[in-house]
């Protein structure tokens, strides 16, 4: 990335211009962003990666969010001060998209994508320090929320991700630190898994961006 040019990204010998600078504003071009995301996706995930036409509406909303287009986000019911909860069926591409989108805005502080099951395994090994570690001021995207096992440390069960989400809520309210999540579960299933209190906090933490229930499994 060139200093002072957030809309120009260098990938090796290739330069991608995602829009034009007008005054102190970048006017992004969605077609150019798609071209870059497709190229970056192939670099990250291999040559078989592709952006499917039926996913463009989802990607468009995510692009608006990450480039902080407040006006257009508002038109789509997205609050750029909240995080993203990206939901959809297994294999629809949620994890890849969340890993990919942060590269669109290299001038912003990046978030780390962490599988929820790995967090629970860490809790099982080292205990409550894990919850403290993920309740800190870093930016995270918790991947595959809701399919992780119940945590158990020294014989005591703990809904690890539920506790972490409560900590992230406090962080959001006090320090405006955003959290992102990907999940296969719908709202009712999330409430059954984590309880009404956590579900209530999640409504304040996240914008819901959802793939269609019939989205294809791209891994097949």
mmCIF file of C-alpha atoms in Angstrom:
data_model
loop_
_atom_site.group_PDB
_atom_site.id
_atom_site.type_symbol
_atom_site.label_atom_id
_atom_site.label_comp_id
_atom_site.label_asym_id
_atom_site.label_seq_id
_atom_site.Cartn_x
_atom_site.Cartn_y
_atom_site.Cartn_z
ATOM 1 C CA UNK A 1 0.000 0.000 0.000
ATOM 2 C CA UNK A 2 1.205 3.486 -0.801
ATOM 3 C CA UNK A 3 1.305 5.940 2.053
ATOM 4 C CA UNK A 4 -1.650 8.270 1.854
ATOM 5 C CA UNK A 5 -3.305 6.170 -0.856
ATOM 6 C CA UNK A 6 -5.586 3.643 0.857
ATOM 7 C CA UNK A 7 -7.315 2.881 -2.454
ATOM 8 C CA UNK A 8 -4.092 1.690 -4.124
ATOM 9 C CA UNK A 9 -2.836 -1.770 -3.132
ATOM 10 C CA UNK A 10 0.325 -3.445 -4.392
ATOM 11 C CA UNK A 11 0.384 -7.237 -4.609
ATOM 12 C CA UNK A 12 3.845 -8.203 -5.810
ATOM 13 C CA UNK A 13 4.378 -6.580 -9.194
ATOM 14 C CA UNK A 14 0.669 -5.830 -9.705
ATOM 15 C CA UNK A 15 -0.984 -2.635 -8.523
ATOM 16 C CA UNK A 16 -4.730 -2.483 -7.880
ATOM 17 C CA UNK A 17 -6.515 0.857 -7.830
ATOM 18 C CA UNK A 18 -9.833 0.405 -6.060
ATOM 19 C CA UNK A 19 -11.201 3.870 -6.799
ATOM 20 C CA UNK A 20 -10.204 7.494 -7.235
ATOM 21 C CA UNK A 21 -9.198 10.170 -4.767
ATOM 22 C CA UNK A 22 -11.482 13.192 -4.769
ATOM 23 C CA UNK A 23 -10.313 15.805 -2.291
ATOM 24 C CA UNK A 24 -9.763 13.909 0.943
ATOM 25 C CA UNK A 25 -12.292 11.197 0.025
ATOM 26 C CA UNK A 26 -11.859 7.947 -1.859
ATOM 27 C CA UNK A 27 -14.630 7.138 -4.331
ATOM 28 C CA UNK A 28 -14.463 3.345 -4.417
ATOM 29 C CA UNK A 29 -15.477 1.322 -7.475
ATOM 30 C CA UNK A 30 -17.214 -1.962 -6.588
ATOM 31 C CA UNK A 31 -16.124 -3.629 -9.838
ATOM 32 C CA UNK A 32 -12.480 -2.814 -9.096
ATOM 33 C CA UNK A 33 -12.854 -4.031 -5.517
ATOM 34 C CA UNK A 34 -14.242 -7.342 -6.831
ATOM 35 C CA UNK A 35 -11.284 -7.683 -9.204
ATOM 36 C CA UNK A 36 -8.874 -7.165 -6.321
ATOM 37 C CA UNK A 37 -10.732 -9.527 -3.968
ATOM 38 C CA UNK A 38 -10.759 -12.241 -6.624
ATOM 39 C CA UNK A 39 -7.007 -11.861 -7.191
ATOM 40 C CA UNK A 40 -6.209 -11.713 -3.467
ATOM 41 C CA UNK A 41 -8.473 -14.700 -2.819
ATOM 42 C CA UNK A 42 -6.497 -16.765 -5.316
ATOM 43 C CA UNK A 43 -3.246 -15.737 -3.585
ATOM 44 C CA UNK A 44 -4.606 -16.655 -0.154
ATOM 45 C CA UNK A 45 -6.646 -19.765 -0.919
ATOM 46 C CA UNK A 46 -5.357 -21.104 -4.241
ATOM 47 C CA UNK A 47 -6.297 -20.852 -7.905
ATOM 48 C CA UNK A 48 -9.667 -22.563 -7.429
ATOM 49 C CA UNK A 49 -10.949 -19.603 -5.430
ATOM 50 C CA UNK A 50 -13.647 -17.617 -7.203
ATOM 51 C CA UNK A 51 -16.263 -15.022 -6.397
ATOM 52 C CA UNK A 52 -19.716 -16.362 -7.253
ATOM 53 C CA UNK A 53 -22.264 -14.100 -8.883
ATOM 54 C CA UNK A 54 -24.932 -15.049 -6.326
ATOM 55 C CA UNK A 55 -22.659 -13.834 -3.491
ATOM 56 C CA UNK A 56 -22.112 -10.356 -4.897
ATOM 57 C CA UNK A 57 -24.863 -8.730 -2.846
ATOM 58 C CA UNK A 58 -23.312 -10.044 0.380
ATOM 59 C CA UNK A 59 -19.852 -8.954 -0.752
ATOM 60 C CA UNK A 60 -21.181 -5.529 -1.723
ATOM 61 C CA UNK A 61 -22.567 -4.999 1.791
ATOM 62 C CA UNK A 62 -19.291 -6.160 3.343
ATOM 63 C CA UNK A 63 -17.314 -3.840 1.063
ATOM 64 C CA UNK A 64 -19.501 -0.869 2.054
ATOM 65 C CA UNK A 65 -18.950 -1.732 5.692
ATOM 66 C CA UNK A 66 -15.192 -2.136 5.504
ATOM 67 C CA UNK A 67 -14.599 1.014 3.445
ATOM 68 C CA UNK A 68 -16.801 2.821 6.014
ATOM 69 C CA UNK A 69 -19.336 4.179 3.525
ATOM 70 C CA UNK A 70 -21.653 5.376 6.270
ATOM 71 C CA UNK A 71 -24.374 6.699 3.953
ATOM 72 C CA UNK A 72 -24.766 3.556 1.833
ATOM 73 C CA UNK A 73 -24.411 1.302 4.879
ATOM 74 C CA UNK A 74 -27.275 3.174 6.500
ATOM 75 C CA UNK A 75 -29.402 2.503 3.393
ATOM 76 C CA UNK A 76 -28.755 -1.229 3.901
ATOM 77 C CA UNK A 77 -29.434 -1.110 7.643
ATOM 78 C CA UNK A 78 -25.756 -1.491 8.567
ATOM 79 C CA UNK A 79 -24.197 0.426 11.465
ATOM 80 C CA UNK A 80 -20.462 0.833 10.783
ATOM 81 C CA UNK A 81 -19.786 1.342 14.498
ATOM 82 C CA UNK A 82 -20.845 -2.252 15.218
ATOM 83 C CA UNK A 83 -19.129 -5.486 14.186
ATOM 84 C CA UNK A 84 -20.259 -8.005 11.563
ATOM 85 C CA UNK A 85 -22.047 -11.279 12.277
ATOM 86 C CA UNK A 86 -21.806 -13.221 9.026
ATOM 87 C CA UNK A 87 -24.183 -16.183 9.004
ATOM 88 C CA UNK A 88 -24.937 -18.866 6.458
ATOM 89 C CA UNK A 89 -24.944 -22.605 5.794
ATOM 90 C CA UNK A 90 -21.856 -24.803 5.954
ATOM 91 C CA UNK A 91 -19.390 -24.241 3.112
ATOM 92 C CA UNK A 92 -20.928 -21.041 1.721
ATOM 93 C CA UNK A 93 -17.640 -19.139 2.096
ATOM 94 C CA UNK A 94 -18.038 -17.187 5.357
ATOM 95 C CA UNK A 95 -14.563 -17.868 6.726
ATOM 96 C CA UNK A 96 -12.821 -17.131 3.433
ATOM 97 C CA UNK A 97 -14.685 -13.831 3.092
ATOM 98 C CA UNK A 98 -13.821 -12.689 6.612
ATOM 99 C CA UNK A 99 -10.175 -13.615 6.067
ATOM 100 C CA UNK A 100 -10.244 -11.777 2.742
ATOM 101 C CA UNK A 101 -12.098 -8.561 3.541
ATOM 102 C CA UNK A 102 -9.485 -7.116 5.897
ATOM 103 C CA UNK A 103 -7.017 -6.954 2.987
ATOM 104 C CA UNK A 104 -9.347 -4.512 1.234
ATOM 105 C CA UNK A 105 -8.497 -1.849 3.818
ATOM 106 C CA UNK A 106 -4.811 -2.335 4.707
ATOM 107 C CA UNK A 107 -4.748 1.149 6.280
ATOM 108 C CA UNK A 108 -7.161 -0.012 8.991
ATOM 109 C CA UNK A 109 -6.123 -1.933 12.077
ATOM 110 C CA UNK A 110 -6.497 -5.627 11.132
ATOM 111 C CA UNK A 111 -8.485 -8.209 13.054
ATOM 112 C CA UNK A 112 -7.336 -11.776 13.736
ATOM 113 C CA UNK A 113 -9.589 -14.621 12.568
ATOM 114 C CA UNK A 114 -9.670 -17.290 15.312
ATOM 115 C CA UNK A 115 -11.675 -20.567 15.214
ATOM 116 C CA UNK A 116 -13.946 -20.803 18.267
ATOM 117 C CA UNK A 117 -13.046 -24.459 18.796
ATOM 118 C CA UNK A 118 -9.352 -23.461 19.173
ATOM 119 C CA UNK A 119 -10.330 -20.940 21.850
ATOM 120 C CA UNK A 120 -12.195 -23.647 23.790
ATOM 121 C CA UNK A 121 -9.238 -26.036 23.474
ATOM 122 C CA UNK A 122 -7.046 -23.263 24.896
ATOM 123 C CA UNK A 123 -9.484 -22.779 27.789
ATOM 124 C CA UNK A 124 -9.467 -26.513 28.515
ATOM 125 C CA UNK A 125 -5.667 -26.351 28.726
ATOM 126 C CA UNK A 126 -4.972 -23.082 30.555
ATOM 127 C CA UNK A 127 -8.320 -22.062 32.040
ATOM 128 C CA UNK A 128 -9.866 -18.650 32.585
ATOM 129 C CA UNK A 129 -6.835 -16.708 31.336
ATOM 130 C CA UNK A 130 -8.107 -17.614 27.849
ATOM 131 C CA UNK A 131 -11.293 -15.619 28.458
ATOM 132 C CA UNK A 132 -9.192 -12.673 29.664
ATOM 133 C CA UNK A 133 -6.944 -12.931 26.598
ATOM 134 C CA UNK A 134 -9.859 -12.657 24.158
ATOM 135 C CA UNK A 135 -11.573 -9.965 26.193
ATOM 136 C CA UNK A 136 -8.649 -7.623 25.603
ATOM 137 C CA UNK A 137 -8.461 -4.607 23.298
ATOM 138 C CA UNK A 138 -7.354 -6.532 20.201
ATOM 139 C CA UNK A 139 -9.664 -6.921 17.209
ATOM 140 C CA UNK A 140 -10.963 -10.444 16.556
ATOM 141 C CA UNK A 141 -13.232 -12.346 14.227
ATOM 142 C CA UNK A 142 -14.492 -15.465 16.009
ATOM 143 C CA UNK A 143 -14.963 -18.117 13.351
ATOM 144 C CA UNK A 144 -17.609 -20.857 13.433
ATOM 145 C CA UNK A 145 -19.410 -19.643 16.538
ATOM 146 C CA UNK A 146 -21.818 -22.179 18.000
ATOM 147 C CA UNK A 147 -20.243 -25.466 16.952
ATOM 148 C CA UNK A 148 -17.419 -25.388 19.490
ATOM 149 C CA UNK A 149 -17.562 -27.916 22.364
ATOM 150 C CA UNK A 150 -18.397 -26.920 25.943
ATOM 151 C CA UNK A 151 -15.285 -25.824 27.792
ATOM 152 C CA UNK A 152 -14.086 -27.836 30.773
ATOM 153 C CA UNK A 153 -11.236 -26.919 33.079
ATOM 154 C CA UNK A 154 -10.476 -28.926 36.225
ATOM 155 C CA UNK A 155 -13.871 -30.606 35.970
ATOM 156 C CA UNK A 156 -15.882 -27.379 35.762
ATOM 157 C CA UNK A 157 -17.943 -26.684 32.623
ATOM 158 C CA UNK A 158 -17.929 -23.247 31.033
ATOM 159 C CA UNK A 159 -19.701 -21.739 28.028
ATOM 160 C CA UNK A 160 -16.422 -20.174 26.915
ATOM 161 C CA UNK A 161 -17.587 -18.207 23.890
ATOM 162 C CA UNK A 162 -20.620 -16.923 25.805
ATOM 163 C CA UNK A 163 -18.320 -15.502 28.479
ATOM 164 C CA UNK A 164 -15.996 -14.013 25.862
ATOM 165 C CA UNK A 165 -18.902 -12.349 24.038
ATOM 166 C CA UNK A 166 -19.987 -10.736 27.330
ATOM 167 C CA UNK A 167 -16.426 -9.433 27.782
ATOM 168 C CA UNK A 168 -16.380 -8.162 24.189
ATOM 169 C CA UNK A 169 -19.675 -6.379 24.838
ATOM 170 C CA UNK A 170 -18.140 -4.497 27.771
ATOM 171 C CA UNK A 171 -15.149 -3.662 25.578
ATOM 172 C CA UNK A 172 -17.443 -2.364 22.859
ATOM 173 C CA UNK A 173 -19.478 -0.213 25.239
ATOM 174 C CA UNK A 174 -16.458 1.239 27.042
ATOM 175 C CA UNK A 175 -13.801 1.431 24.311
ATOM 176 C CA UNK A 176 -15.677 1.012 20.991
ATOM 177 C CA UNK A 177 -13.638 -2.111 20.176
ATOM 178 C CA UNK A 178 -15.473 -4.053 17.466
ATOM 179 C CA UNK A 179 -15.795 -7.820 17.207
ATOM 180 C CA UNK A 180 -16.721 -9.908 14.155
ATOM 181 C CA UNK A 181 -18.223 -13.402 14.082
ATOM 182 C CA UNK A 182 -19.055 -16.072 11.517
ATOM 183 C CA UNK A 183 -21.635 -18.743 12.310
ATOM 184 C CA UNK A 184 -23.782 -21.498 10.778
ATOM 185 C CA UNK A 185 -26.490 -20.912 13.384
ATOM 186 C CA UNK A 186 -29.596 -18.736 13.102
ATOM 187 C CA UNK A 187 -30.771 -16.280 15.793
ATOM 188 C CA UNK A 188 -32.919 -18.827 17.631
ATOM 189 C CA UNK A 189 -30.122 -21.428 17.669
ATOM 190 C CA UNK A 190 -27.664 -18.828 18.983
ATOM 191 C CA UNK A 191 -30.049 -17.962 21.797
ATOM 192 C CA UNK A 192 -30.488 -21.656 22.666
ATOM 193 C CA UNK A 193 -26.703 -22.092 22.696
ATOM 194 C CA UNK A 194 -25.751 -18.972 24.664
ATOM 195 C CA UNK A 195 -28.893 -17.774 26.438
ATOM 196 C CA UNK A 196 -31.039 -14.659 26.212
ATOM 197 C CA UNK A 197 -28.494 -12.400 27.965
ATOM 198 C CA UNK A 198 -25.734 -13.102 25.447
ATOM 199 C CA UNK A 199 -28.174 -12.974 22.534
ATOM 200 C CA UNK A 200 -29.347 -9.539 23.706
ATOM 201 C CA UNK A 201 -25.746 -8.297 23.827
ATOM 202 C CA UNK A 202 -25.104 -9.740 20.372
ATOM 203 C CA UNK A 203 -27.898 -7.591 18.920
ATOM 204 C CA UNK A 204 -25.990 -4.539 20.132
ATOM 205 C CA UNK A 205 -22.583 -5.866 19.103
ATOM 206 C CA UNK A 206 -23.279 -6.969 15.548
ATOM 207 C CA UNK A 207 -24.799 -6.194 12.190
ATOM 208 C CA UNK A 208 -26.358 -9.368 10.803
ATOM 209 C CA UNK A 209 -25.242 -10.122 7.241
ATOM 210 C CA UNK A 210 -26.727 -13.418 6.105
ATOM 211 C CA UNK A 211 -26.208 -15.739 3.169
ATOM 212 C CA UNK A 212 -29.351 -17.277 1.726
ATOM 213 C CA UNK A 213 -30.301 -20.596 3.366
ATOM 214 C CA UNK A 214 -29.986 -22.252 -0.025
ATOM 215 C CA UNK A 215 -26.423 -21.036 -0.682
ATOM 216 C CA UNK A 216 -24.326 -23.747 -2.288
ATOM 217 C CA UNK A 217 -21.482 -25.553 -0.522
ATOM 218 C CA UNK A 218 -18.429 -24.256 -2.390
ATOM 219 C CA UNK A 219 -16.216 -26.941 -0.884
ATOM 220 C CA UNK A 220 -17.922 -29.731 -2.851
#
